[in-house]
Amino acid sequence: MSLRHAILVLLQDQEASGYDLAREFANSIGLVWNATHQQIYLELGKLNEKDMVKFRHIPQDGKPDKKMYRITEEGRDELIRWLRKPAAPPRIRDAFMVKIAGGALSDPSSILRELEDQADLRRERLNTFEDLARKLDDRDSDKNMYTYLTLRRGILDQQAWLNWAEEVRSELRRREDLTTSV
Amino acid sequence: MSLRHAILVLLQDQEASGYDLAREFANSIGLVWNATHQQIYLELGKLNEKDMVKFRHIPQDGKPDKKMYRITEEGRDELIRWLRKPAAPPRIRDAFMVKIAGGALSDPSSILRELEDQADLRRERLNTFEDLARKLDDRDSDKNMYTYLTLRRGILDQQAWLNWAEEVRSELRRREDLTTSV
DNA sequence: TAACCCATGTAATCTGTTACATGATTCC
DNA sequence: GGAATCATGTAACAGATTACATGGGTTA
């Protein structure tokens, strides 16, 4: 329900096309909310109908035309209304963790294999976020402070995950020692 | 897509009614996957059609009848097939974090208020998970080890969140000092 | 007497995913 | 020559949420 608001947050700072937004969802805001281009184009259509955004056509040569969207007064009002209401708690749906919870059914080696794949991903993300955080030179501007805090959230999250992975490794190792020593 | 598998994981250990499962989704496995009773009843219906579970009627007095579900061979096969495939990465949809990312639009005091509400919730969860982890006496059984690891994931996650909240507080405080001192 | 627990579900709606579609340009 | 980038979308389907429905028993 708040793909809408994530889009409005992005349109706060700049006029953007659906394509631009999709790219940002793959980067910056994607850290906290992700969406595909299909969803974005659909939602932009709805936002336009409700006069929360408006757009202008930009013909380009060599490239397809663009629709550059801008937030309207109504859009800003909607966003501010939403910001005032307490946020719905995120719903947790982590398939990998379902596997861990049901781990007794698989074998440790296949769990470890997938754990390492996931860990690679997390390490990669951690690096990306740390790079981005380092590049935020002026943390004293309002906007940058919130971007920084968002990145910190991502960083702490990845670190916590990696620490947990280390615990999993040592538990599984301990377990192996127990069974082989019998 | 893996509500199905979360249910099958739960039915691994014990026969259960939809109601029982809903309770567990609110507790144990809810830590990694959540679902409402409507979804669960629907999915149990589908699983039954596909012969992945079967049920028997238990009449009760003073209470409504129950349907106690059990996993079948087909169900176990499906679960094992699923466990072998790499899990889809969880999609991130955190409305509160969208608010932080768009924080420059609200005022620090309302952000702090909501931060504290969320922190209360996280602290509560942390306590619950820590209690449950402490009560897991015999960590050497396969099943308990995986439950323990699942709980550890929840614990590290809550801690990381709370540490982040502390960073937010000090950043906002620093920010306030900057603006009031001008 | 009100709220909550037990126990099941259906229906309407909203969101999200996957597949399909087009077409020029640029980079390897 | 093939893949990726730019740029837009539609349609079918799957998954999730919200509202509605029932009704006895227990606890505050």
Coordinates of C-alpha atoms (C1' of nucleotides) in Angstrom, one line a residue:
Chain A
M1 CA 0.0 0.0 0.0
S2 CA 2.9 2.4 0.2
L3 CA 4.6 1.9 -3.1
R4 CA 2.6 5.0 -3.7
H5 CA 4.3 6.9 -0.9
A6 CA 7.8 5.6 -1.7
I7 CA 7.2 7.1 -5.2
L8 CA 6.0 10.3 -3.8
V9 CA 9.1 10.5 -1.5
L10 CA 11.3 10.1 -4.6
L11 CA 9.4 12.7 -6.6
Q12 CA 9.9 15.1 -3.7
D13 CA 13.4 16.0 -4.8
Q14 CA 13.2 15.7 -8.6
E15 CA 11.0 15.3 -11.6
A16 CA 11.5 11.8 -12.9
S17 CA 10.3 9.3 -15.4
G18 CA 8.9 5.8 -14.5
Y19 CA 12.2 4.5 -15.8
D20 CA 14.2 6.8 -13.6
L21 CA 12.1 5.7 -10.6
A22 CA 12.6 2.0 -11.4
R23 CA 16.4 2.6 -11.4
E24 CA 16.1 4.3 -8.0
F25 CA 14.1 1.5 -6.7
A26 CA 16.9 -0.8 -7.7
N27 CA 19.3 1.4 -5.8
S28 CA 18.7 3.9 -3.1
I29 CA 15.2 3.4 -1.9
G30 CA 15.3 -0.2 -2.9
L31 CA 17.1 -0.7 0.3
V32 CA 13.8 -0.3 2.1
W33 CA 11.2 -0.9 -0.5
N34 CA 11.4 -2.6 -3.8
A35 CA 9.3 -2.5 -6.9
T36 CA 9.4 -3.5 -10.5
H37 CA 8.9 -1.3 -13.5
Q38 CA 5.4 -2.8 -14.1
Q39 CA 4.3 -1.8 -10.7
I40 CA 5.7 1.6 -11.0
Y41 CA 4.1 2.4 -14.3
L42 CA 0.8 1.2 -13.0
E43 CA 1.0 3.2 -9.8
L44 CA 2.1 6.4 -11.7
G45 CA -1.1 6.0 -13.8
K46 CA -3.2 5.8 -10.7
L47 CA -1.4 8.7 -9.1
N48 CA -2.0 10.7 -12.2
E49 CA -5.7 10.0 -12.2
K50 CA -5.9 11.2 -8.7
D51 CA -4.0 14.3 -9.5
M52 CA -1.2 13.5 -7.1
V53 CA 1.3 13.7 -9.9
K54 CA 1.3 15.3 -13.3
F55 CA 3.7 14.7 -16.2
R56 CA 4.9 16.3 -19.4
H57 CA 6.0 14.5 -22.6
I58 CA 9.7 14.8 -23.5
P59 CA 10.4 13.8 -27.0
Q60 CA 13.9 12.5 -27.5
D61 CA 15.8 11.5 -30.5
G62 CA 17.3 8.1 -30.8
K63 CA 15.4 7.2 -27.7
P64 CA 11.8 6.6 -26.9
D65 CA 9.8 9.5 -25.6
K66 CA 9.7 10.1 -21.8
K67 CA 7.0 11.1 -19.4
M68 CA 8.5 13.2 -16.7
Y69 CA 6.5 13.1 -13.6
R70 CA 6.2 15.8 -10.9
I71 CA 4.5 15.7 -7.5
T72 CA 1.5 18.1 -7.1
E73 CA 0.0 19.8 -4.1
E74 CA -2.4 17.0 -3.7
G75 CA 0.4 14.5 -3.8
R76 CA 2.4 16.4 -1.2
D77 CA -0.7 16.5 1.0
E78 CA -1.3 12.8 0.7
L79 CA 2.4 12.2 1.5
I80 CA 2.2 14.4 4.6
R81 CA -1.0 12.7 5.7
W82 CA 0.7 9.3 5.4
L83 CA 3.8 10.4 7.3
R84 CA 1.6 11.4 10.2
K85 CA 0.0 8.0 10.6
P86 CA 1.9 5.3 12.3
A87 CA 3.5 2.9 9.8
A88 CA 2.1 -0.6 9.4
P89 CA 4.6 -3.1 10.7
P90 CA 6.5 -4.8 7.9
R91 CA 5.4 -8.3 7.2
I92 CA 8.1 -10.9 7.5
R93 CA 8.4 -13.4 4.7
D94 CA 11.8 -14.9 4.6
A95 CA 11.9 -18.1 2.7
F96 CA 15.5 -18.9 3.6
M97 CA 14.6 -18.7 7.3
V98 CA 11.7 -21.0 6.7
K99 CA 14.3 -23.5 5.5
I100 CA 16.4 -23.0 8.6
A101 CA 13.4 -23.5 10.8
G102 CA 12.6 -26.7 9.0
G103 CA 16.3 -27.5 8.8
A104 CA 16.1 -30.8 10.5
L105 CA 14.7 -32.2 7.2
S106 CA 17.6 -31.1 5.0
D107 CA 21.2 -32.0 5.5
P108 CA 23.8 -29.6 7.0
S109 CA 25.9 -29.5 3.9
S110 CA 23.1 -28.2 1.7
I111 CA 22.2 -25.6 4.3
L112 CA 25.8 -24.5 4.5
R113 CA 26.0 -24.2 0.8
E114 CA 23.0 -21.9 0.6
L115 CA 24.1 -20.0 3.7
E116 CA 27.3 -19.1 1.9
D117 CA 25.5 -17.9 -1.2
Q118 CA 23.3 -15.7 0.9
A119 CA 26.4 -14.5 2.8
D120 CA 28.0 -13.5 -0.4
L121 CA 25.0 -11.4 -1.3
R122 CA 25.0 -9.8 2.1
R123 CA 28.6 -8.9 2.0
E124 CA 28.2 -7.4 -1.4
R125 CA 25.3 -5.3 -0.2
L126 CA 27.3 -4.3 2.9
N127 CA 30.1 -3.0 0.7
T128 CA 27.7 -1.0 -1.5
F129 CA 26.1 0.6 1.5
E130 CA 29.3 1.4 3.1
D131 CA 30.6 3.0 -0.1
L132 CA 27.5 5.1 -0.4
A133 CA 27.7 6.1 3.2
R134 CA 31.3 7.2 2.8
K135 CA 30.4 9.2 -0.2
L136 CA 27.8 11.2 1.6
D137 CA 30.2 14.1 2.3
D138 CA 27.9 16.7 4.0
R139 CA 25.9 14.8 6.6
D140 CA 24.6 18.1 8.0
S141 CA 22.0 18.7 5.3
D142 CA 18.6 17.4 6.3
K143 CA 18.3 15.3 3.2
N144 CA 21.7 13.7 3.5
M145 CA 21.2 12.9 7.2
Y146 CA 18.2 10.8 6.5
T147 CA 19.9 9.1 3.6
Y148 CA 22.8 8.4 5.9
L149 CA 20.5 7.0 8.6
T150 CA 18.8 4.8 6.0
L151 CA 22.1 3.5 4.8
R152 CA 23.2 2.8 8.4
R153 CA 20.1 0.7 8.8
G154 CA 21.1 -1.3 5.9
I155 CA 24.6 -1.6 7.1
L156 CA 23.7 -2.8 10.6
D157 CA 21.2 -5.2 9.1
Q158 CA 23.8 -6.8 6.9
Q159 CA 26.3 -7.0 9.7
A160 CA 23.8 -8.7 12.0
W161 CA 23.0 -11.2 9.3
L162 CA 26.7 -12.0 8.8
N163 CA 27.3 -12.4 12.5
W164 CA 24.3 -14.8 12.6
A165 CA 25.8 -16.7 9.7
E166 CA 29.0 -17.2 11.7
E167 CA 26.9 -18.6 14.6
V168 CA 25.2 -21.0 12.2
R169 CA 28.6 -22.2 10.9
S170 CA 30.0 -22.9 14.4
E171 CA 26.8 -24.6 15.6
L172 CA 26.8 -26.9 12.5
R173 CA 30.5 -27.6 13.1
R174 CA 29.8 -28.4 16.7
R175 CA 27.0 -30.6 15.7
E176 CA 29.2 -32.5 13.2
D177 CA 31.8 -33.1 15.9
L178 CA 29.2 -34.6 18.1
T179 CA 27.9 -37.0 15.6
T180 CA 31.3 -38.1 14.2
S181 CA 32.7 -38.6 17.6
V182 CA 30.0 -41.1 18.5
Chain B
M1 CA 4.5 -18.7 -2.6
S2 CA 5.9 -20.5 0.4
L3 CA 3.2 -20.1 2.9
R4 CA 2.6 -23.6 1.7
H5 CA 6.1 -24.7 2.8
A6 CA 5.9 -22.9 6.1
I7 CA 2.7 -24.9 6.8
L8 CA 4.3 -28.1 5.8
V9 CA 7.3 -27.4 8.0
L10 CA 5.0 -27.0 11.0
L11 CA 3.0 -30.1 10.1
Q12 CA 6.3 -32.1 10.1
D13 CA 6.3 -32.3 13.9
Q14 CA 2.7 -32.6 14.8
E15 CA -0.8 -32.9 13.6
A16 CA -2.5 -29.5 13.9
S17 CA -5.7 -27.6 13.1
G18 CA -5.8 -24.4 11.1
Y19 CA -6.4 -22.7 14.3
D20 CA -3.3 -24.2 15.9
L21 CA -1.2 -23.2 12.9
A22 CA -2.5 -19.7 13.0
R23 CA -1.4 -19.5 16.6
E24 CA 2.0 -20.8 15.7
F25 CA 2.3 -18.2 12.9
A26 CA 1.6 -15.6 15.5
N27 CA 4.5 -17.1 17.6
S28 CA 7.3 -19.3 16.6
I29 CA 7.4 -19.4 12.8
G30 CA 5.8 -16.0 12.7
L31 CA 9.3 -14.8 13.4
V32 CA 10.2 -15.6 9.9
W33 CA 6.9 -15.8 8.0
N34 CA 3.6 -14.4 8.9
A35 CA 0.1 -15.3 7.8
T36 CA -3.5 -14.7 8.9
H37 CA -6.0 -17.4 9.6
Q38 CA -7.8 -16.7 6.3
Q39 CA -4.7 -17.4 4.3
I40 CA -4.0 -20.6 6.3
Y41 CA -7.5 -22.1 5.9
L42 CA -7.4 -21.4 2.2
E43 CA -3.9 -22.9 1.8
L44 CA -4.9 -26.0 3.8
G45 CA -7.8 -26.4 1.4
K46 CA -5.5 -26.3 -1.5
L47 CA -3.0 -28.6 0.1
N48 CA -5.7 -31.1 0.8
E49 CA -6.9 -31.0 -2.8
K50 CA -3.3 -31.8 -3.9
D51 CA -3.1 -34.6 -1.3
M52 CA -0.2 -33.0 0.4
V53 CA -2.1 -33.1 3.7
K54 CA -5.1 -35.0 5.0
F55 CA -7.4 -34.3 7.9
R56 CA -9.7 -36.0 10.3
H57 CA -12.7 -34.5 12.0
I58 CA -12.5 -34.1 15.8
P59 CA -15.9 -33.3 17.4
Q60 CA -15.5 -31.5 20.6
D61 CA -18.1 -30.5 23.2
G62 CA -18.5 -26.9 24.2
K63 CA -16.2 -26.0 21.4
P64 CA -16.6 -26.1 17.6
D65 CA -15.4 -29.2 15.8
K66 CA -11.8 -29.3 14.6
K67 CA -10.1 -30.5 11.5
M68 CA -6.7 -32.0 12.5
Y69 CA -4.3 -31.9 9.5
R70 CA -1.4 -34.2 8.9
I71 CA 1.3 -34.1 6.3
T72 CA 1.3 -36.9 3.7
E73 CA 4.0 -38.6 1.7
E74 CA 3.3 -36.2 -1.2
G75 CA 3.5 -33.3 1.2
R76 CA 6.9 -34.4 2.5
D77 CA 8.1 -34.9 -1.1
E78 CA 7.0 -31.4 -2.0
L79 CA 8.7 -30.0 1.0
I80 CA 12.0 -31.7 0.3
R81 CA 11.9 -30.6 -3.3
W82 CA 11.4 -27.0 -2.2
L83 CA 14.2 -27.3 0.4
R84 CA 16.6 -28.2 -2.4
K85 CA 15.9 -25.2 -4.5
P86 CA 17.6 -21.9 -3.6
A87 CA 15.2 -19.7 -1.7
A88 CA 14.0 -16.5 -3.4
P89 CA 15.5 -13.4 -1.7
P90 CA 13.0 -11.8 0.6
R91 CA 11.5 -8.6 -0.7
I92 CA 12.0 -5.6 1.4
R93 CA 9.0 -3.5 2.2
D94 CA 9.4 -1.5 5.3
A95 CA 7.0 1.4 5.5
F96 CA 8.7 2.9 8.5
M97 CA 12.0 3.1 6.7
V98 CA 10.3 4.8 3.7
K99 CA 9.3 7.4 6.3
I100 CA 12.9 7.8 7.4
A101 CA 14.1 8.0 3.9
G102 CA 11.6 10.8 3.3
G103 CA 12.3 12.1 6.7
A104 CA 13.3 15.6 5.6
L105 CA 9.5 16.2 5.1
S106 CA 8.4 15.4 8.6
D107 CA 9.7 17.0 11.8
P108 CA 12.2 15.3 14.0
S109 CA 9.9 15.1 17.0
S110 CA 7.2 13.1 15.2
I111 CA 9.9 10.8 13.8
L112 CA 11.3 10.3 17.3
R113 CA 7.9 9.5 18.7
E114 CA 7.3 6.8 16.1
L115 CA 10.9 5.6 16.6
E116 CA 10.2 5.0 20.3
D117 CA 6.9 3.1 19.6
Q118 CA 8.8 0.8 17.2
A119 CA 11.7 0.5 19.7
D120 CA 9.2 -0.7 22.4
L121 CA 7.9 -3.3 20.1
R122 CA 11.4 -4.5 19.2
R123 CA 12.4 -4.6 22.8
E124 CA 9.4 -6.7 23.6
R125 CA 10.2 -9.1 20.8
L126 CA 13.8 -9.3 21.9
N127 CA 12.7 -10.4 25.4
T128 CA 10.3 -12.9 24.0
F129 CA 13.0 -14.5 21.8
E130 CA 15.6 -14.4 24.5
D131 CA 13.2 -16.2 26.9
L132 CA 12.3 -18.8 24.3
A133 CA 16.0 -19.4 23.6
R134 CA 16.8 -19.8 27.2
K135 CA 14.1 -22.3 27.6
L136 CA 15.5 -24.5 24.9
D137 CA 17.3 -26.8 27.2
D138 CA 18.7 -29.4 24.9
R139 CA 20.3 -27.7 22.0
D140 CA 21.9 -30.9 20.8
S141 CA 18.7 -32.3 19.3
D142 CA 18.5 -31.5 15.6
K143 CA 15.2 -29.9 15.9
N144 CA 16.1 -27.7 18.8
M145 CA 19.3 -26.6 17.2
Y146 CA 17.4 -25.2 14.2
T147 CA 14.8 -23.6 16.5
Y148 CA 17.7 -22.1 18.4
L149 CA 19.3 -20.7 15.3
T150 CA 16.0 -19.3 14.1
L151 CA 15.6 -17.5 17.5
R152 CA 19.2 -16.2 17.3
R153 CA 18.4 -14.7 14.0
G154 CA 15.5 -12.9 15.5
I155 CA 17.6 -11.8 18.5
L156 CA 20.4 -10.4 16.5
D157 CA 17.9 -8.7 14.2
Q158 CA 16.2 -6.9 17.1
Q159 CA 19.5 -5.9 18.6
A160 CA 20.7 -4.4 15.4
W161 CA 17.5 -2.5 15.1
L162 CA 17.8 -1.1 18.6
N163 CA 21.4 -0.1 18.0
W164 CA 20.3 1.7 14.9
A165 CA 17.6 3.5 16.9
E166 CA 20.3 4.7 19.2
E167 CA 22.2 6.1 16.3
V168 CA 19.1 7.9 15.0
R169 CA 18.6 9.5 18.4
S170 CA 22.1 10.8 18.6
E171 CA 22.0 12.1 15.0
L172 CA 18.8 13.9 15.6
R173 CA 20.1 15.3 18.9
R174 CA 23.3 16.5 17.1
R175 CA 21.1 18.1 14.4
E176 CA 19.0 19.9 17.0
D177 CA 22.2 21.3 18.6
L178 CA 23.3 22.5 15.3
T179 CA 20.1 24.4 14.5
T180 CA 19.5 25.8 18.0
S181 CA 23.0 27.1 18.3
V182 CA 22.7 29.2 15.1
Chain C
dT1 C1' -21.7 -7.1 30.2
dA2 C1' -18.0 -6.8 27.4
dA3 C1' -14.1 -8.7 25.6
dC4 C1' -11.6 -12.6 24.4
dC5 C1' -10.8 -17.5 23.2
dC6 C1' -12.1 -21.4 20.4
dA7 C1' -12.9 -22.8 15.5
dT8 C1' -14.3 -22.5 11.0
dG9 C1' -14.9 -20.3 6.7
dT10 C1' -16.5 -17.0 2.2
dA11 C1' -16.2 -12.9 -0.8
dA12 C1' -14.6 -8.8 -2.5
dT13 C1' -10.9 -6.2 -3.3
dC14 C1' -6.2 -4.8 -3.6
dT15 C1' -1.3 -5.8 -4.6
dG16 C1' 2.3 -8.0 -6.7
dT17 C1' 4.5 -11.2 -10.1
dT18 C1' 5.4 -13.2 -14.6
dA19 C1' 5.0 -13.2 -19.2
dC20 C1' 4.5 -10.7 -23.3
dA21 C1' 5.2 -6.7 -26.5
dT22 C1' 7.9 -3.0 -29.2
dG23 C1' 12.0 -0.8 -31.2
dA24 C1' 16.0 2.2 -31.8
dT25 C1' 20.9 2.8 -30.1
dT26 C1' 25.1 1.7 -28.1
dC27 C1' 28.6 -1.1 -26.4
dC28 C1' 31.4 -5.5 -26.6
Chain D
dG1 C1' 26.1 -10.5 -34.2
dG2 C1' 24.4 -10.3 -29.6
dA3 C1' 23.5 -8.2 -25.3
dA4 C1' 22.4 -4.3 -22.7
dT5 C1' 20.3 0.3 -22.2
dC6 C1' 16.6 3.4 -22.8
dA7 C1' 11.5 3.8 -22.4
dT8 C1' 6.9 2.5 -22.4
dG9 C1' 3.2 -0.4 -21.4
dT10 C1' -0.8 -4.6 -21.1
dA11 C1' -2.8 -9.0 -19.5
dA12 C1' -3.2 -13.0 -16.9
dC13 C1' -2.6 -14.9 -12.8
dA14 C1' -1.2 -15.5 -8.0
dG15 C1' -1.0 -14.0 -3.4
dA16 C1' -2.6 -11.1 0.5
dT17 C1' -5.8 -8.1 3.0
dT18 C1' -10.1 -6.6 4.8
dA19 C1' -14.6 -7.3 5.7
dC20 C1' -18.2 -10.3 6.8
dA21 C1' -20.3 -14.4 9.1
dT22 C1' -21.4 -17.6 13.1
dG23 C1' -21.8 -19.0 18.0
dG24 C1' -20.9 -21.2 22.5
dG25 C1' -17.7 -20.8 26.6
dT26 C1' -14.7 -18.3 29.7
dT27 C1' -12.6 -14.6 32.1
dA28 C1' -12.4 -9.7 34.0

